[in-house]
XYZ file of C-alpha atoms in Angstrom:
613
model
C -7.904 1.104 13.333
C -6.661 3.810 15.664
C -6.682 3.678 19.379
C -9.010 6.547 19.516
C -11.635 4.451 17.704
C -11.729 1.887 20.409
C -13.894 -0.037 21.492
C -14.766 -1.955 18.387
C -18.346 -1.764 17.321
C -18.215 -5.522 16.707
C -15.093 -7.429 17.744
C -16.067 -10.326 15.402
C -16.555 -13.971 15.787
C -13.280 -15.594 16.735
C -11.793 -18.863 15.446
C -11.549 -20.865 18.796
C -10.780 -24.198 17.446
C -7.292 -23.937 18.930
C -4.913 -21.276 20.399
C -2.878 -21.094 17.195
C -6.063 -20.611 14.987
C -7.072 -17.841 17.428
C -3.813 -16.094 17.076
C -4.087 -16.469 13.302
C -7.551 -15.026 13.417
C -6.410 -12.091 15.464
C -3.609 -11.353 12.897
C -6.117 -11.422 10.012
C -8.346 -8.900 11.797
C -5.502 -6.505 11.977
C -4.069 -7.138 8.590
C -4.022 -3.396 7.729
C -2.228 -2.498 10.833
C 0.263 -5.346 10.447
C 1.186 -4.307 6.876
C 1.550 -0.704 7.906
C 3.889 -1.683 10.875
C 5.919 -4.062 8.572
C 6.464 -1.220 6.052
C 7.751 1.101 8.782
C 9.874 -1.733 10.061
C 11.362 -2.242 6.628
C 12.288 1.426 6.411
C 13.977 1.251 9.781
C 15.892 -1.999 9.227
C 16.798 -1.090 5.710
C 18.196 2.241 6.935
C 20.370 0.311 9.379
C 21.303 -2.272 6.695
C 22.433 0.583 4.392
C 24.799 2.072 6.904
C 27.647 -0.343 6.182
C 27.445 0.691 2.489
C 27.804 4.341 3.314
C 30.539 3.591 5.858
C 32.437 1.489 3.254
C 32.253 4.145 0.559
C 33.513 6.767 3.021
C 36.383 4.592 4.124
C 37.339 3.717 0.563
C 37.035 7.438 -0.555
C 39.500 8.335 2.245
C 41.885 5.614 1.122
C 41.596 6.873 -2.500
C 41.625 10.477 -1.526
C 38.319 11.107 -3.392
C 36.568 14.080 -1.861
C 33.539 13.789 -4.076
C 32.807 10.264 -3.133
C 33.370 11.212 0.587
C 30.649 13.939 0.178
C 28.266 11.471 -1.425
C 28.906 9.070 1.426
C 28.046 11.792 3.938
C 24.755 12.615 2.160
C 23.921 8.946 2.128
C 24.538 8.463 5.781
C 22.444 11.567 6.608
C 19.542 10.152 4.539
C 19.889 6.675 5.993
C 19.970 8.292 9.645
C 16.669 10.161 8.884
C 15.091 6.945 7.665
C 16.206 5.045 10.689
C 14.799 7.701 13.062
C 11.429 8.027 11.241
C 11.165 4.285 10.760
C 11.915 3.563 14.415
C 9.366 6.077 15.768
C 6.580 4.985 13.439
C 7.315 1.248 13.846
C 7.031 1.650 17.631
C 3.764 3.706 17.220
C 2.097 1.215 14.920
C 3.321 -1.896 16.791
C 2.006 -0.599 20.015
C -1.223 0.312 18.279
C -1.459 -3.341 17.122
C -0.724 -4.541 20.636
C -3.447 -2.368 22.260
C -6.092 -2.979 19.662
C -5.547 -6.661 19.807
C -5.743 -6.621 23.595
C -8.853 -4.594 23.412
C -10.457 -6.921 20.910
C -9.740 -9.927 23.166
C -11.073 -8.100 26.231
C -14.273 -7.185 24.395
C -14.701 -10.814 23.248
C -14.206 -11.975 26.901
C -16.577 -9.330 28.197
C -19.260 -10.362 25.745
C -18.760 -14.065 26.624
C -18.936 -13.117 30.303
C -22.212 -11.239 29.897
C -23.625 -14.172 27.689
C -22.742 -16.808 30.404
C -23.214 -14.893 33.574
C -22.580 -16.744 36.727
C -22.452 -19.993 34.926
C -18.931 -19.016 33.642
C -17.312 -19.790 36.926
C -19.117 -23.105 37.102
C -17.374 -24.226 33.896
C -14.049 -22.524 34.242
C -12.053 -21.891 37.466
C -12.115 -18.337 38.791
C -8.368 -18.093 38.810
C -8.288 -19.036 35.114
C -10.796 -16.481 34.197
C -8.746 -13.800 36.036
C -5.558 -15.031 34.315
C -7.217 -14.945 30.851
C -8.612 -11.477 31.249
C -5.333 -9.919 32.671
C -1.948 -11.554 31.902
C -3.051 -13.705 28.961
C -4.492 -10.672 27.151
C -1.128 -8.975 27.472
C 0.803 -11.874 26.099
C -1.528 -12.263 23.166
C -1.082 -8.657 22.362
C 2.678 -9.023 22.544
C 2.699 -11.693 19.870
C 0.435 -9.589 17.599
C 2.823 -6.648 18.046
C 6.036 -8.672 17.462
C 4.617 -10.301 14.293
C 5.120 -7.260 12.051
C 8.601 -6.472 13.339
C 9.576 -10.175 12.656
C 8.351 -10.048 9.156
C 10.281 -6.853 8.557
C 13.492 -8.371 10.140
C 13.063 -11.503 8.050
C 12.787 -9.539 4.781
C 15.789 -7.374 5.654
C 17.915 -10.430 6.537
C 17.207 -12.020 3.079
C 17.959 -8.603 1.475
C 21.309 -8.356 3.319
C 22.316 -11.867 2.368
C 21.358 -11.516 -1.303
C 23.026 -8.015 -1.437
C 26.261 -9.151 0.002
C 26.420 -12.168 -2.317
C 26.058 -9.685 -5.237
C 28.306 -7.099 -3.687
C 31.229 -9.364 -2.629
C 30.699 -12.980 -3.430
C 33.792 -14.209 -1.644
C 32.541 -12.910 1.734
C 28.905 -12.820 0.881
C 28.617 -16.551 0.596
C 29.882 -16.979 4.200
C 27.292 -14.639 5.411
C 24.550 -16.123 3.479
C 25.344 -19.531 4.944
C 25.888 -18.232 8.537
C 22.861 -16.047 8.931
C 20.171 -18.718 8.437
C 22.073 -20.901 10.938
C 21.947 -18.043 13.415
C 18.232 -17.485 12.837
C 17.296 -21.152 13.290
C 19.877 -22.171 15.950
C 17.452 -21.789 18.883
C 14.715 -23.868 17.337
C 15.729 -27.133 19.071
C 15.553 -25.392 22.521
C 12.046 -23.880 22.068
C 9.931 -26.980 22.954
C 11.806 -27.328 26.255
C 11.545 -23.593 26.908
C 7.791 -23.613 26.087
C 7.117 -26.545 28.437
C 8.899 -24.761 31.318
C 6.895 -21.608 30.524
C 3.671 -23.575 30.568
C 4.464 -25.030 33.971
C 5.231 -21.605 35.243
C 1.863 -20.261 33.978
C 0.049 -23.300 35.298
C 1.316 -22.726 38.816
C 0.765 -19.043 38.514
C -2.853 -19.617 37.719
C -3.391 -21.953 40.623
C -1.784 -19.317 42.896
C -4.140 -16.599 41.484
C -7.140 -18.820 42.005
C -5.993 -19.534 45.640
C -5.562 -15.825 46.191
C -9.013 -14.908 44.779
C -10.771 -17.616 46.801
C -8.879 -16.513 49.954
C -9.841 -12.842 49.468
C -13.484 -13.716 48.691
C -13.706 -15.688 51.923
C -11.604 -13.345 54.073
C -14.411 -12.547 56.537
C -15.180 -16.221 57.090
C -11.445 -17.006 57.536
C -11.179 -14.299 60.168
C -14.224 -15.727 61.932
C -12.565 -19.114 62.252
C -9.099 -17.993 62.730
C -7.976 -19.609 59.425
C -5.897 -16.665 58.022
C -2.507 -18.151 58.884
C -3.499 -21.522 57.406
C -4.401 -20.067 54.008
C -1.495 -17.538 54.202
C 0.804 -20.536 54.527
C -0.829 -22.265 51.505
C -0.493 -19.148 49.337
C 3.137 -18.655 50.547
C 3.911 -22.238 49.413
C 2.141 -21.680 46.064
C 4.079 -18.536 45.488
C 7.275 -20.259 46.113
C 6.397 -22.889 43.585
C 5.712 -20.133 41.024
C 9.030 -18.519 41.875
C 10.969 -21.818 41.332
C 9.157 -22.397 38.072
C 9.867 -18.888 36.858
C 13.578 -19.279 37.586
C 13.676 -22.648 35.906
C 11.968 -21.104 32.791
C 14.176 -18.029 32.925
C 17.349 -20.108 32.727
C 16.313 -21.670 29.461
C 15.393 -18.353 28.049
C 18.687 -16.904 29.125
C 20.476 -19.782 27.383
C 18.554 -18.874 24.203
C 19.546 -15.195 24.611
C 23.212 -16.190 25.126
C 23.224 -18.228 21.968
C 21.787 -15.295 20.061
C 24.847 -13.204 21.190
C 27.607 -15.794 20.949
C 26.831 -17.151 17.400
C 26.782 -13.670 15.824
C 30.027 -13.020 17.413
C 31.556 -16.169 16.006
C 30.257 -15.203 12.476
C 31.870 -11.740 12.923
C 35.235 -13.345 13.847
C 35.022 -15.669 10.800
C 34.107 -12.802 8.480
C 36.904 -10.615 9.887
C 39.567 -13.296 9.580
C 38.561 -14.517 6.186
C 38.120 -10.965 4.945
C 41.469 -9.832 6.122
C 43.176 -12.677 4.297
C 41.285 -11.633 1.098
C 42.360 -8.034 1.598
C 46.032 -8.961 2.017
C 45.691 -11.010 -1.152
C 44.225 -7.959 -2.940
C 41.009 -9.723 -3.872
C 38.823 -7.277 -1.999
C 39.414 -3.642 -1.040
C 39.415 -2.175 2.497
C 36.206 -0.485 2.034
C 34.430 -3.779 0.949
C 35.877 -5.515 3.999
C 34.422 -2.721 6.223
C 31.140 -2.878 4.473
C 30.693 -6.684 4.871
C 31.951 -6.610 8.408
C 29.539 -3.770 9.336
C 26.687 -5.512 7.588
C 27.264 -8.729 9.721
C 27.492 -6.704 12.877
C 24.291 -4.816 12.311
C 22.367 -7.914 11.215
C 22.100 -8.515 15.023
C 19.205 -6.079 15.202
C 16.868 -8.095 12.872
C 18.139 -11.335 14.293
C 16.861 -10.280 17.651
C 13.273 -10.341 16.178
C 13.685 -14.059 15.576
C 14.278 -14.536 19.327
C 11.434 -12.170 20.181
C 8.871 -13.855 18.003
C 9.941 -17.274 19.364
C 9.303 -16.045 22.924
C 6.187 -14.214 22.097
C 4.638 -17.274 20.358
C 5.813 -19.654 23.235
C 4.168 -17.388 25.792
C 1.073 -16.440 23.832
C 0.150 -19.731 22.426
C -1.005 -21.229 25.796
C -2.639 -17.962 26.667
C -4.496 -17.961 23.336
C -5.455 -21.633 24.025
C -6.994 -20.657 27.488
C -8.815 -17.646 25.846
C -10.060 -19.823 23.115
C -11.380 -22.349 25.682
C -13.393 -19.612 27.494
C -14.656 -18.098 24.194
C -15.756 -21.406 22.980
C -18.228 -21.875 25.795
C -21.852 -21.506 24.694
C -25.111 -20.867 26.381
C -26.666 -24.189 24.998
C -25.979 -26.586 22.174
C -29.323 -25.804 20.599
C -29.622 -23.912 17.414
C -31.954 -20.866 16.917
C -34.887 -21.176 14.621
C -34.425 -17.736 13.144
C -37.886 -16.578 14.147
C -36.871 -13.244 15.769
C -40.486 -11.895 16.126
C -41.733 -14.433 18.790
C -42.393 -12.878 22.166
C -41.874 -15.000 25.196
C -44.569 -14.522 27.860
C -46.676 -16.881 29.875
C -45.900 -20.025 32.058
C -42.335 -20.842 32.835
C -41.836 -24.657 32.288
C -38.732 -26.876 32.636
C -39.221 -30.137 30.754
C -36.166 -31.751 32.498
C -37.632 -31.528 36.067
C -41.316 -30.989 35.255
C -41.311 -27.742 37.210
C -44.137 -25.307 36.196
C -44.309 -21.750 37.322
C -47.664 -20.249 36.237
C -47.650 -16.720 34.773
C -48.394 -13.918 37.232
C -47.935 -16.073 40.391
C -45.374 -16.389 43.154
C -44.035 -19.908 42.996
C -41.601 -21.342 45.588
C -39.396 -24.319 44.834
C -38.002 -26.508 47.531
C -34.867 -28.649 46.897
C -32.987 -30.713 49.543
C -29.644 -29.914 48.087
C -28.550 -26.262 47.750
C -26.305 -27.168 44.805
C -29.257 -28.752 43.010
C -31.265 -25.525 43.691
C -28.358 -23.459 42.297
C -28.274 -25.473 39.046
C -31.976 -25.325 38.638
C -31.881 -21.517 38.982
C -29.316 -21.398 36.245
C -31.497 -23.740 34.027
C -34.445 -21.493 34.548
C -32.383 -18.653 33.253
C -31.586 -20.543 30.042
C -28.045 -21.633 31.203
C -27.208 -25.282 31.653
C -24.777 -25.315 34.624
C -22.712 -28.314 33.479
C -21.371 -29.136 29.986
C -22.604 -32.689 30.442
C -26.118 -31.756 31.563
C -29.153 -32.289 29.481
C -29.528 -29.204 27.234
C -33.345 -29.385 26.939
C -34.349 -25.798 26.952
C -36.649 -24.173 29.508
C -39.902 -22.859 27.924
C -41.497 -19.437 28.534
C -44.971 -19.340 27.116
C -44.109 -22.367 24.997
C -40.983 -20.597 23.465
C -37.584 -22.280 24.209
C -35.360 -19.657 25.925
C -32.330 -20.747 23.931
C -34.159 -19.956 20.650
C -34.659 -16.276 21.702
C -32.028 -13.581 21.020
C -29.826 -13.265 24.123
C -31.036 -9.714 24.750
C -34.635 -10.853 24.736
C -34.000 -13.820 26.892
C -32.192 -11.615 29.460
C -35.042 -9.142 29.454
C -37.634 -11.957 29.955
C -35.927 -13.947 32.729
C -33.611 -12.544 35.407
C -31.919 -14.904 37.792
C -30.374 -13.604 41.099
C -27.653 -15.926 42.210
C -27.463 -17.052 45.860
C -24.197 -15.105 46.155
C -24.816 -11.840 44.073
C -21.982 -9.442 43.662
C -22.198 -5.674 44.365
C -19.914 -3.661 42.201
C -18.091 -0.682 43.679
C -19.875 2.713 43.137
C -22.638 4.694 44.661
C -26.075 3.302 45.492
C -27.584 5.308 42.627
C -25.066 3.654 40.282
C -25.864 0.115 41.692
C -29.600 0.619 40.965
C -28.927 2.281 37.526
C -29.653 -0.982 35.574
C -31.677 -1.724 32.537
C -35.319 -1.696 33.729
C -38.910 -1.307 32.557
C -39.459 1.820 34.519
C -42.494 0.464 36.251
C -40.667 -0.132 39.575
C -38.832 2.934 41.100
C -35.614 2.435 43.127
C -37.426 3.757 46.123
C -40.141 1.039 45.755
C -37.545 -1.681 45.234
C -35.468 -0.602 48.367
C -38.686 -0.458 50.360
C -39.723 -3.938 49.333
C -36.318 -5.375 50.098
C -36.563 -3.765 53.524
C -33.398 -1.651 53.176
C -34.263 0.950 55.698
C -31.227 0.141 57.942
C -28.990 0.042 54.913
C -30.050 3.504 53.874
C -29.487 4.754 57.425
C -25.957 3.284 57.480
C -25.071 4.727 54.120
C -26.495 8.151 55.074
C -24.225 8.207 58.124
C -21.323 7.203 55.998
C -22.060 9.740 53.311
C -19.552 12.525 52.712
C -22.292 14.917 51.536
C -23.643 17.464 53.954
C -27.226 16.333 53.239
C -26.404 12.728 53.952
C -27.933 11.394 50.735
C -27.464 7.578 50.892
C -27.936 7.453 47.095
C -24.644 9.218 46.566
C -22.809 7.164 49.205
C -20.025 4.970 47.641
C -20.249 1.245 48.244
C -16.911 -0.613 48.458
C -16.038 -3.425 46.137
C -18.295 -6.342 46.580
C -20.138 -4.357 49.386
C -17.584 -5.484 51.981
C -18.431 -2.407 54.146
C -21.914 -3.936 54.639
C -23.075 -7.081 56.496
C -24.069 -10.122 54.664
C -27.700 -9.432 55.087
C -27.408 -5.843 53.989
C -25.581 -6.907 50.847
C -28.238 -9.554 50.067
C -31.138 -7.111 50.463
C -29.369 -4.456 48.199
C -28.850 -7.141 45.551
C -32.589 -8.099 45.907
C -33.543 -4.404 45.469
C -31.316 -4.241 42.287
C -33.237 -7.330 40.949
C -36.538 -5.942 41.820
C -35.995 -2.565 40.118
C -35.414 -4.304 36.754
C -39.010 -5.646 36.866
C -38.400 -8.552 34.530
C -41.113 -10.772 32.993
C -39.843 -13.631 35.201
C -37.799 -13.142 38.305
C -35.880 -16.147 39.724
C -34.480 -15.702 43.316
C -32.089 -18.412 44.760
C -32.132 -18.184 48.559
C -32.695 -14.322 48.497
C -32.926 -14.094 52.325
C -30.519 -16.727 53.613
C -28.329 -14.103 55.418
C -31.095 -12.176 57.264
C -32.891 -12.750 60.544
C -36.356 -14.213 60.754
C -38.158 -10.992 61.548
C -36.577 -9.124 58.569
C -37.072 -12.249 56.347
C -40.759 -12.166 57.019
C -40.997 -8.443 56.065
C -38.861 -9.047 52.982
C -41.191 -11.909 51.935
C -44.257 -9.671 52.338
C -42.587 -6.824 50.327
C -41.498 -8.992 47.451
C -45.060 -10.668 47.232
C -46.664 -7.268 47.186
C -44.283 -5.595 44.723
C -44.360 -8.624 42.328
C -48.140 -9.126 42.518
C -49.418 -10.394 39.159
C -45.795 -10.947 37.988
C -44.169 -14.357 37.576
C -41.786 -14.939 40.440
C -39.849 -18.061 41.277
C -38.145 -18.391 44.753
C -35.894 -21.277 45.508
C -35.775 -21.502 49.238
C -36.513 -23.637 52.273
C -37.567 -21.005 54.809
C -41.111 -21.351 56.033
C -41.525 -17.617 56.157
C -40.930 -17.410 52.329
C -42.778 -20.570 51.547
C -45.910 -19.498 53.391
C -46.054 -16.346 51.186
C -45.919 -18.367 48.017
C -49.150 -18.990 46.092
C -47.660 -22.308 44.932
C -44.975 -24.514 46.301
C -43.147 -27.276 44.259
C -41.078 -29.981 45.895
C -38.158 -31.109 43.746
C -36.769 -34.412 44.791
C -33.909 -36.243 43.046
C -34.245 -33.885 40.075
C -37.974 -34.192 39.600
C -40.977 -32.147 40.657
C -42.819 -34.655 42.875
C -45.355 -32.543 44.833
C -47.297 -29.346 44.313
C -49.480 -27.410 46.723
C -49.424 -24.666 49.370
C -46.812 -24.638 52.144
C -49.282 -25.794 54.755
C -50.798 -28.476 52.565
C -47.400 -29.931 51.762
C -46.291 -29.598 55.385
C -49.276 -31.707 56.485
C -49.203 -34.267 53.642
C -45.765 -34.640 52.284
C -43.146 -36.197 54.672
C -40.211 -35.416 52.267
C -41.260 -31.816 52.139
C -41.664 -31.669 55.933
C -38.185 -33.319 56.340
C -36.554 -30.556 54.179
C -38.395 -27.518 55.499
C -38.619 -28.148 59.242
C -35.905 -30.749 59.847
C -38.006 -32.052 62.690
C -39.647 -35.413 63.533
C -43.291 -35.811 63.060
C -43.855 -35.782 66.856
C -42.031 -32.446 67.110
C -44.010 -31.120 64.214
C -47.226 -31.937 66.024
C -46.104 -30.106 69.061
C -44.813 -27.118 67.197
C -47.824 -26.847 64.911
C -48.238 -22.994 64.439
C -51.522 -21.464 65.399
C -53.779 -20.039 62.723
C -52.324 -16.792 61.467
C -48.879 -17.394 63.057
C -46.951 -16.775 59.916
C -49.034 -13.752 59.036
C -48.351 -12.557 62.517
C -44.605 -12.733 61.924
C -45.093 -10.810 58.613
C -46.470 -8.011 60.821
C -43.737 -8.194 63.300
C -45.034 -10.477 65.996
C -42.283 -12.987 67.062
C -42.797 -16.674 66.767
C -40.152 -18.658 68.724
C -40.420 -21.840 66.593
C -39.702 -20.023 63.296
C -37.184 -17.621 64.737
C -35.119 -20.569 65.929
C -34.814 -21.722 62.235
C -33.296 -18.522 61.004
C -30.253 -16.502 61.982
C -28.503 -13.305 60.936
C -25.440 -14.074 58.870
C -22.727 -11.387 58.604
């Protein structure tokens, strides 16, 4: 696999039973790249390991005044130098390729899981953890995959050096063969403590990241209530906790690095002293002493790979564990029947709540609790919002949504969350989404009453013709008001023209006059199409052909808005929040709601709604 071939056509099905199993799975997926990198690493390290032999021959040839052997040593050193250079370049190239391809594979898996779960992902996993997994954790996982081949090459070379020195000069080789494994394994007792400290650091960093993302997302609200300094203080305290944990962790890794430097130095001293005595006794030649000493000195390079793989595994294992936890999330626990040819169309029915949305009609759903409404919207889209929630699937035309292929389920039912996100880009790019083609962007914008949004974008356009469709929208639409963002998101949902459209409080941030116009536009554009609106606004409810009251998780009343307002006290309490006496006084005249839809003000209803920035 080359970098130019990315992204993967299919990143595969990961083993997410544990972080370690996920790392092993990643390594198996890149077995060819790992072998290639290890072979280049062997060439590089064996070239370094061969230098002492060439140097020893050269020194002994000078002592013996043998010009032929000196020339042979020179040729050998040139060949070894070329091997070291080529091996080093290709090792770096293949190792970095392994890193990038592993990171790309993990990012594709995370993107696929994010697309599968949608907004439900952040209900099951903290937003800060999602950010940490998709950024820093991906890099650490890639580091381990990259270091693995270098470690394998270094381990093979160390075995080769020990065996070679025992054969070449047993008196000194035995000392090296005993000392090198001790050096390689000396840091193992310190790794658990270093890993715990690193885990604490990452946990604190994840919390700080989550706090930062939440603060940025609510920055406008914080400014409105003067809470910037409060949250700035909290983030400052969290940052200091991360700094202290990082210093605490770095001290342990510094100790490990120091051990990796001190112990090879001690081994060098032992070899030098023992070898000098053997040379004085005439048991070894000067060239043999130089060869063994140089081999021990150069063994520091492959030994460093032992420290690196220990650090890489310690840092990547918790990262892989978090990634596996995210990748292990599923839409539902149900299994598919394998019938790929069934087409889902017809009534939308939720067996858990008893909610029925007839095909081709606009159904409004009233819940007393906004959180309950949000979870119900997720259920209608085929996503249980809580791992402990009943996973009974919602039926569309009698077909369970979780038994449909994901692409078909997404095409059939589209859920717009109460806090939709606008990605940065032009308005044309925002509306360039998969759609049936039956609804044009202009029609969707008109139905969502985005006239003022288009005017604002036209004024902000850098083009001479002031085309609002080519005006760039900032990240999350922060250059627009809350109501404008909400209506643009509604237009994006309308232009897709799904079989079933589920809207969760689509007009909570607009004023009453605009809300009435939006309600009229949506009902007209979605005529003869199944639409479910979760709301408590009388302006939207009066436009619905059918209204369902959900109380304590069950559909308890069905009718029109006016019928339920007159006959159902629980419905009246949620919608009007007035006493029965106040409702009698404020009973709207015939056609009052229709008048609002045409633009005529009604004071009682206007008081219920407000523009939210």
